[in-house]
Amino acid sequence: MQKNGVPKNGMDVLMDLVSDDLQAVNALIMKHMQSNVVLIPQLAGHLIAAGGKRLRPLLTLASARLCGYQGDRHFGLAACIEFIHTATLLHDDVVDESDLRRGRDTANAIFGNKPSVLVGDFLFSRAFQLMSRDSSLEVIRILSDASAIIAEGEVQQLMTTNDLETDRDAYLEVISGKTAVLFAASCQLGAVVAERPKNEEQALENYGQYLGIAFQLVDDILDYSAKQAALGKTVGDDFREGKMTLPIILAYERANDEEKAFWKRVIENLDQNDDDLDTAIALLNKYNALEDSMATARDYVEKAITELNIFPDSPEKSALIGAVQFSIAREF
């Protein structure tokens, strides 16, 4: 498949496949973010209307089609997923004191921290209104559990920040909670609304979980890459905040005493000067920490693809495979 003579990436294929469904979801998103309190749609619209690729709702739509679903329940659930995701972004940007997202000023940079937190709460409330209208206790359980796990993951990340004792297992637990669980729920819901057997539901949940882990791993790698500028962020945001991501964990594990002292100064003590990011990137490259982190991401991509083996070949299956492959090759 090509777009303007250029082969389409996995995300383009996925978006084309469910484009009509996505229009319906976008209409629901715009409808349900409205409020008589003028600041709410202004602030929510700043982030939601800015776009992003709607990856999580796309996964819900494609998973439902993969499972042969013919109804429209998945539209409201896909919108619900996007509200949960957007609410967490609003809260994250406040916690991280971020000024940019996708090359635009963050909502908290424009409107302030207090409105951003409160509108995030509003969007969570809208999400729960949408899921309750589905009238499925299983749907409510999946999404409410995911919301709780996301919050736990964010708190866990706070606890590991600036802590060089954080190991690979602790890091994977953090990203499984704060990122991957919503990917998992997005995909699992497709099987639930289609009333597919438990083994298919589990396969889609696992696929989403592995995709989410790979996705976050690549995000964390890109923080030390020139490609980060294409994401609308400055290189080294995680470094400046002292976040313990896999590249840092690997580099610290392999460092000599002098290098460990460097990491303690810049990560644990946040005592950083203008040259420290360059030094950090040099150490990451010296110990192949970025390459090895990417290898871990590729492992999770392969696990995700394997989970789809239970389903017969179809355009939806191919699109989901393309989406997970795109997660480690993206430069948007």
GROMACS .gro file of C-alpha atoms in nm:
model
  332
    1MET     CA    1   0.000   0.000   0.000
    2GLN     CA    2   0.125   0.345  -0.089
    3LYS     CA    3   0.048   0.701   0.002
    4ASN     CA    4   0.155   0.965  -0.252
    5GLY     CA    5   0.391   0.706  -0.399
    6VAL     CA    6   0.545   0.626  -0.059
    7PRO     CA    7   0.472   0.291   0.111
    8LYS     CA    8   0.232   0.339   0.400
    9ASN     CA    9   0.351   0.271   0.751
   10GLY     CA   10   0.158   0.050   0.989
   11MET     CA   11  -0.031   0.337   1.146
   12ASP     CA   12  -0.150   0.471   0.810
   13VAL     CA   13  -0.284   0.128   0.718
   14LEU     CA   14  -0.461   0.095   1.052
   15MET     CA   15  -0.615   0.442   1.025
   16ASP     CA   16  -0.733   0.380   0.668
   17LEU     CA   17  -0.892   0.052   0.770
   18VAL     CA   18  -1.112   0.204   1.041
   19SER     CA   19  -1.136   0.564   0.915
   20ASP     CA   20  -1.517   0.572   0.907
   21ASP     CA   21  -1.537   0.426   1.258
   22LEU     CA   22  -1.280   0.677   1.381
   23GLN     CA   23  -1.490   0.965   1.250
   24ALA     CA   24  -1.778   0.840   1.463
   25VAL     CA   25  -1.549   0.817   1.766
   26ASN     CA   26  -1.413   1.167   1.708
   27ALA     CA   27  -1.768   1.301   1.695
   28LEU     CA   28  -1.841   1.136   2.032
   29ILE     CA   29  -1.520   1.277   2.178
   30MET     CA   30  -1.607   1.631   2.072
   31LYS     CA   31  -1.965   1.595   2.196
   32HIS     CA   32  -1.877   1.464   2.540
   33MET     CA   33  -1.597   1.708   2.616
   34GLN     CA   34  -1.847   1.993   2.603
   35SER     CA   35  -1.953   2.172   2.921
   36ASN     CA   36  -2.131   2.492   3.026
   37VAL     CA   37  -1.812   2.575   3.216
   38VAL     CA   38  -1.631   2.745   2.930
   39LEU     CA   39  -1.278   2.668   3.046
   40ILE     CA   40  -1.340   2.291   3.030
   41PRO     CA   41  -1.393   2.254   2.653
   42GLN     CA   42  -1.123   2.516   2.590
   43LEU     CA   43  -0.861   2.330   2.788
   44ALA     CA   44  -0.971   1.979   2.692
   45GLY     CA   45  -0.999   2.081   2.329
   46HIS     CA   46  -0.643   2.216   2.333
   47LEU     CA   47  -0.512   1.864   2.387
   48ILE     CA   48  -0.780   1.647   2.227
   49ALA     CA   49  -0.828   1.852   1.911
   50ALA     CA   50  -0.450   1.873   1.872
   51GLY     CA   51  -0.471   1.514   1.764
   52GLY     CA   52  -0.204   1.260   1.809
   53LYS     CA   53  -0.275   0.942   1.624
   54ARG     CA   54  -0.559   0.819   1.848
   55LEU     CA   55  -0.366   0.494   1.872
   56ARG     CA   56  -0.559   0.348   2.166
   57PRO     CA   57  -0.906   0.409   2.016
   58LEU     CA   58  -0.777   0.275   1.684
   59LEU     CA   59  -0.676  -0.046   1.861
   60THR     CA   60  -1.026  -0.085   2.006
   61LEU     CA   61  -1.186  -0.032   1.666
   62ALA     CA   62  -0.950  -0.268   1.485
   63SER     CA   63  -0.973  -0.537   1.754
   64ALA     CA   64  -1.351  -0.532   1.738
   65ARG     CA   65  -1.339  -0.570   1.360
   66LEU     CA   66  -1.082  -0.848   1.393
   67CYS     CA   67  -1.334  -1.031   1.611
   68GLY     CA   68  -1.616  -0.979   1.363
   69TYR     CA   69  -1.816  -0.730   1.570
   70GLN     CA   70  -2.098  -0.563   1.374
   71GLY     CA   71  -2.249  -0.322   1.630
   72ASP     CA   72  -2.155   0.023   1.755
   73ARG     CA   73  -2.074  -0.029   2.125
   74HIS     CA   74  -1.704   0.001   2.050
   75PHE     CA   75  -1.746   0.364   1.941
   76GLY     CA   76  -1.836   0.480   2.290
   77LEU     CA   77  -1.569   0.261   2.446
   78ALA     CA   78  -1.303   0.394   2.210
   79ALA     CA   79  -1.402   0.748   2.309
   80CYS     CA   80  -1.388   0.642   2.673
   81ILE     CA   81  -1.034   0.510   2.623
   82GLU     CA   82  -0.928   0.841   2.468
   83PHE     CA   83  -1.072   1.038   2.761
   84ILE     CA   84  -0.883   0.824   3.010
   85HIS     CA   85  -0.563   0.868   2.809
   86THR     CA   86  -0.611   1.245   2.776
   87ALA     CA   87  -0.685   1.283   3.146
   88THR     CA   88  -0.363   1.105   3.234
   89LEU     CA   89  -0.169   1.329   2.991
   90LEU     CA   90  -0.306   1.640   3.160
   91HIS     CA   91  -0.207   1.510   3.501
   92ASP     CA   92   0.132   1.384   3.379
   93ASP     CA   93   0.228   1.720   3.232
   94VAL     CA   94   0.154   1.887   3.565
   95VAL     CA   95   0.354   1.629   3.760
   96ASP     CA   96   0.644   1.644   3.513
   97GLU     CA   97   0.623   2.024   3.482
   98SER     CA   98   0.626   1.978   3.104
   99ASP     CA   99   0.594   2.279   2.873
  100LEU     CA  100   0.567   2.100   2.537
  101ARG     CA  101   0.369   1.809   2.397
  102ARG     CA  102   0.381   1.722   2.024
  103GLY     CA  103   0.550   2.055   1.960
  104ARG     CA  104   0.270   2.258   2.122
  105ASP     CA  105   0.253   2.429   2.458
  106THR     CA  106   0.103   2.196   2.716
  107ALA     CA  107  -0.232   2.282   2.871
  108ASN     CA  108  -0.069   2.352   3.207
  109ALA     CA  109   0.178   2.590   3.041
  110ILE     CA  110  -0.113   2.790   2.896
  111PHE     CA  111  -0.391   2.755   3.152
  112GLY     CA  112  -0.198   2.668   3.470
  113ASN     CA  113  -0.165   2.358   3.685
  114LYS     CA  114  -0.489   2.380   3.880
  115PRO     CA  115  -0.722   2.399   3.579
  116SER     CA  116  -0.528   2.117   3.408
  117VAL     CA  117  -0.568   1.884   3.705
  118LEU     CA  118  -0.937   1.964   3.743
  119VAL     CA  119  -1.016   1.924   3.373
  120GLY     CA  120  -0.828   1.595   3.384
  121ASP     CA  121  -1.069   1.493   3.660
  122PHE     CA  122  -1.360   1.604   3.441
  123LEU     CA  123  -1.238   1.384   3.155
  124PHE     CA  124  -1.205   1.086   3.389
  125SER     CA  125  -1.567   1.149   3.491
  126ARG     CA  126  -1.677   1.163   3.129
  127ALA     CA  127  -1.497   0.834   3.067
  128PHE     CA  128  -1.687   0.665   3.346
  129GLN     CA  129  -2.017   0.809   3.218
  130LEU     CA  130  -1.946   0.656   2.878
  131MET     CA  131  -1.847   0.316   3.015
  132SER     CA  132  -2.153   0.303   3.241
  133ARG     CA  133  -2.379   0.366   2.942
  134ASP     CA  134  -2.242   0.048   2.787
  135SER     CA  135  -2.421  -0.138   3.069
  136SER     CA  136  -2.164  -0.419   3.076
  137LEU     CA  137  -2.017  -0.500   3.415
  138GLU     CA  138  -1.723  -0.666   3.241
  139VAL     CA  139  -1.647  -0.349   3.045
  140ILE     CA  140  -1.672  -0.140   3.362
  141ARG     CA  141  -1.439  -0.383   3.543
  142ILE     CA  142  -1.177  -0.376   3.268
  143LEU     CA  143  -1.170   0.002   3.239
  144SER     CA  144  -1.195   0.081   3.609
  145ASP     CA  145  -0.918  -0.170   3.685
  146ALA     CA  146  -0.705  -0.016   3.412
  147SER     CA  147  -0.761   0.334   3.552
  148ALA     CA  148  -0.654   0.223   3.899
  149ILE     CA  149  -0.343   0.048   3.764
  150ILE     CA  150  -0.246   0.357   3.561
  151ALA     CA  151  -0.259   0.568   3.877
  152GLU     CA  152  -0.051   0.310   4.065
  153GLY     CA  153   0.202   0.307   3.783
  154GLU     CA  154   0.238   0.683   3.795
  155VAL     CA  155   0.295   0.674   4.171
  156GLN     CA  156   0.548   0.394   4.126
  157GLN     CA  157   0.732   0.607   3.873
  158LEU     CA  158   0.749   0.890   4.125
  159MET     CA  159   0.899   0.648   4.377
  160THR     CA  160   1.166   0.527   4.134
  161THR     CA  161   1.261   0.873   4.007
  162ASN     CA  162   1.615   0.967   4.121
  163ASP     CA  163   1.663   0.614   4.257
  164LEU     CA  164   1.960   0.440   4.095
  165GLU     CA  165   1.873   0.119   4.280
  166THR     CA  166   1.580   0.078   4.041
  167ASP     CA  167   1.630  -0.240   3.838
  168ARG     CA  168   1.491  -0.367   3.510
  169ASP     CA  169   1.202  -0.554   3.677
  170ALA     CA  170   1.091  -0.243   3.869
  171TYR     CA  171   1.109  -0.035   3.552
  172LEU     CA  172   0.903  -0.286   3.353
  173GLU     CA  173   0.646  -0.290   3.633
  174VAL     CA  174   0.618   0.088   3.612
  175ILE     CA  175   0.566   0.103   3.236
  176SER     CA  176   0.333  -0.197   3.243
  177GLY     CA  177   0.113   0.003   3.477
  178LYS     CA  178   0.136   0.359   3.356
  179THR     CA  179   0.131   0.286   2.982
  180ALA     CA  180   0.074  -0.073   2.876
  181VAL     CA  181  -0.241  -0.150   3.074
  182LEU     CA  182  -0.449   0.098   2.872
  183PHE     CA  183  -0.320  -0.053   2.546
  184ALA     CA  184  -0.420  -0.394   2.683
  185ALA     CA  185  -0.769  -0.277   2.778
  186SER     CA  186  -0.813  -0.105   2.441
  187CYS     CA  187  -0.755  -0.433   2.259
  188GLN     CA  188  -0.934  -0.659   2.507
  189LEU     CA  189  -1.256  -0.458   2.470
  190GLY     CA  190  -1.275  -0.553   2.102
  191ALA     CA  191  -1.312  -0.919   2.197
  192VAL     CA  192  -1.549  -0.842   2.485
  193VAL     CA  193  -1.805  -0.651   2.276
  194ALA     CA  194  -1.787  -0.925   2.011
  195GLU     CA  195  -1.843  -1.190   2.281
  196ARG     CA  196  -1.546  -1.391   2.162
  197PRO     CA  197  -1.402  -1.687   2.356
  198LYS     CA  198  -1.176  -1.619   2.654
  199ASN     CA  199  -0.864  -1.737   2.474
  200GLU     CA  200  -0.914  -1.475   2.201
  201GLU     CA  201  -0.986  -1.207   2.462
  202GLN     CA  202  -0.668  -1.303   2.648
  203ALA     CA  203  -0.464  -1.299   2.327
  204LEU     CA  204  -0.578  -0.945   2.245
  205GLU     CA  205  -0.514  -0.830   2.600
  206ASN     CA  206  -0.162  -0.975   2.584
  207TYR     CA  207  -0.105  -0.821   2.241
  208GLY     CA  208  -0.198  -0.478   2.376
  209GLN     CA  209   0.016  -0.522   2.686
  210TYR     CA  210   0.324  -0.615   2.484
  211LEU     CA  211   0.260  -0.335   2.235
  212GLY     CA  212   0.229  -0.084   2.518
  213ILE     CA  213   0.557  -0.195   2.675
  214ALA     CA  214   0.738  -0.169   2.341
  215PHE     CA  215   0.581   0.171   2.279
  216GLN     CA  216   0.700   0.311   2.613
  217LEU     CA  217   1.045   0.159   2.575
  218VAL     CA  218   1.087   0.341   2.245
  219ASP     CA  219   0.961   0.666   2.399
  220ASP     CA  220   1.224   0.633   2.670
  221ILE     CA  221   1.496   0.558   2.416
  222LEU     CA  222   1.396   0.857   2.203
  223ASP     CA  223   1.453   1.089   2.500
  224TYR     CA  224   1.823   1.046   2.424
  225SER     CA  225   1.789   1.060   2.046
  226ALA     CA  226   1.790   1.340   1.790
  227LYS     CA  227   1.461   1.192   1.665
  228GLN     CA  228   1.297   1.334   1.976
  229ALA     CA  229   1.268   1.673   1.808
  230ALA     CA  230   1.018   1.514   1.570
  231LEU     CA  231   0.804   1.427   1.872
  232GLY     CA  232   0.781   1.792   1.968
  233LYS     CA  233   0.997   1.748   2.274
  234THR     CA  234   1.346   1.851   2.368
  235VAL     CA  235   1.610   1.583   2.403
  236GLY     CA  236   1.680   1.485   2.762
  237ASP     CA  237   1.352   1.568   2.936
  238ASP     CA  238   1.364   1.240   3.129
  239PHE     CA  239   1.731   1.298   3.209
  240ARG     CA  240   1.664   1.642   3.354
  241GLU     CA  241   1.386   1.500   3.572
  242GLY     CA  242   1.601   1.210   3.693
  243LYS     CA  243   1.365   0.943   3.558
  244MET     CA  244   1.494   0.588   3.577
  245THR     CA  245   1.437   0.443   3.231
  246LEU     CA  246   1.591   0.128   3.088
  247PRO     CA  247   1.881   0.301   2.908
  248ILE     CA  248   1.991   0.464   3.236
  249ILE     CA  249   1.947   0.140   3.430
  250LEU     CA  250   2.165  -0.051   3.185
  251ALA     CA  251   2.433   0.217   3.167
  252TYR     CA  252   2.451   0.243   3.546
  253GLU     CA  253   2.474  -0.135   3.587
  254ARG     CA  254   2.771  -0.144   3.346
  255ALA     CA  255   2.948   0.172   3.467
  256ASN     CA  256   3.283   0.193   3.643
  257ASP     CA  257   3.319   0.371   3.977
  258GLU     CA  258   3.387   0.712   3.823
  259GLU     CA  259   3.088   0.678   3.592
  260LYS     CA  260   2.864   0.561   3.877
  261ALA     CA  261   2.961   0.878   4.065
  262PHE     CA  262   2.852   1.080   3.760
  263TRP     CA  263   2.514   0.908   3.751
  264LYS     CA  264   2.464   0.962   4.124
  265ARG     CA  265   2.532   1.332   4.084
  266VAL     CA  266   2.308   1.391   3.784
  267ILE     CA  267   2.024   1.145   3.857
  268GLU     CA  268   2.005   1.104   4.234
  269ASN     CA  269   2.111   1.458   4.326
  270LEU     CA  270   1.990   1.631   4.007
  271ASP     CA  271   2.309   1.834   4.015
  272GLN     CA  272   2.341   1.890   3.641
  273ASN     CA  273   2.535   2.131   3.424
  274ASP     CA  274   2.507   2.212   3.054
  275ASP     CA  275   2.753   1.942   2.946
  276ASP     CA  276   2.603   1.654   3.146
  277LEU     CA  277   2.344   1.546   2.891
  278ASP     CA  278   2.613   1.501   2.628
  279THR     CA  279   2.819   1.300   2.878
  280ALA     CA  280   2.516   1.086   2.961
  281ILE     CA  281   2.447   1.014   2.593
  282ALA     CA  282   2.812   0.923   2.541
  283LEU     CA  283   2.794   0.676   2.830
  284LEU     CA  284   2.470   0.528   2.696
  285ASN     CA  285   2.641   0.471   2.364
  286LYS     CA  286   2.960   0.339   2.526
  287TYR     CA  287   2.767   0.061   2.698
  288ASN     CA  288   2.516  -0.001   2.412
  289ALA     CA  289   2.235   0.091   2.650
  290LEU     CA  290   2.018   0.242   2.377
  291GLU     CA  291   2.075  -0.049   2.137
  292ASP     CA  292   2.005  -0.306   2.407
  293SER     CA  293   1.691  -0.121   2.516
  294MET     CA  294   1.572  -0.124   2.155
  295ALA     CA  295   1.643  -0.497   2.139
  296THR     CA  296   1.416  -0.540   2.441
  297ALA     CA  297   1.146  -0.340   2.262
  298ARG     CA  298   1.181  -0.565   1.958
  299ASP     CA  299   1.138  -0.871   2.180
  300TYR     CA  300   0.805  -0.733   2.301
  301VAL     CA  301   0.701  -0.658   1.944
  302GLU     CA  302   0.761  -1.022   1.853
  303LYS     CA  303   0.563  -1.135   2.158
  304ALA     CA  304   0.275  -0.911   2.053
  305ILE     CA  305   0.272  -1.046   1.699
  306THR     CA  306   0.281  -1.405   1.826
  307GLU     CA  307  -0.035  -1.341   2.029
  308LEU     CA  308  -0.221  -1.270   1.705
  309ASN     CA  309  -0.145  -1.618   1.567
  310ILE     CA  310  -0.472  -1.740   1.715
  311PHE     CA  311  -0.663  -1.529   1.459
  312PRO     CA  312  -0.699  -1.612   1.089
  313ASP     CA  313  -0.531  -1.386   0.836
  314SER     CA  314  -0.733  -1.073   0.759
  315PRO     CA  315  -0.680  -0.704   0.680
  316GLU     CA  316  -0.742  -0.630   1.050
  317LYS     CA  317  -0.478  -0.876   1.163
  318SER     CA  318  -0.228  -0.733   0.915
  319ALA     CA  319  -0.305  -0.380   1.034
  320LEU     CA  320  -0.253  -0.475   1.398
  321ILE     CA  321   0.078  -0.639   1.310
  322GLY     CA  322   0.175  -0.323   1.122
  323ALA     CA  323   0.079  -0.106   1.421
  324VAL     CA  324   0.306  -0.295   1.658
  325GLN     CA  325   0.592  -0.286   1.408
  326PHE     CA  326   0.540   0.089   1.372
  327SER     CA  327   0.579   0.130   1.748
  328ILE     CA  328   0.954   0.068   1.720
  329ALA     CA  329   1.008   0.252   1.392
  330ARG     CA  330   0.810   0.568   1.451
  331GLU     CA  331   0.954   0.912   1.389
  332PHE     CA  332   0.639   1.125   1.419
   0.00000   0.00000   0.00000
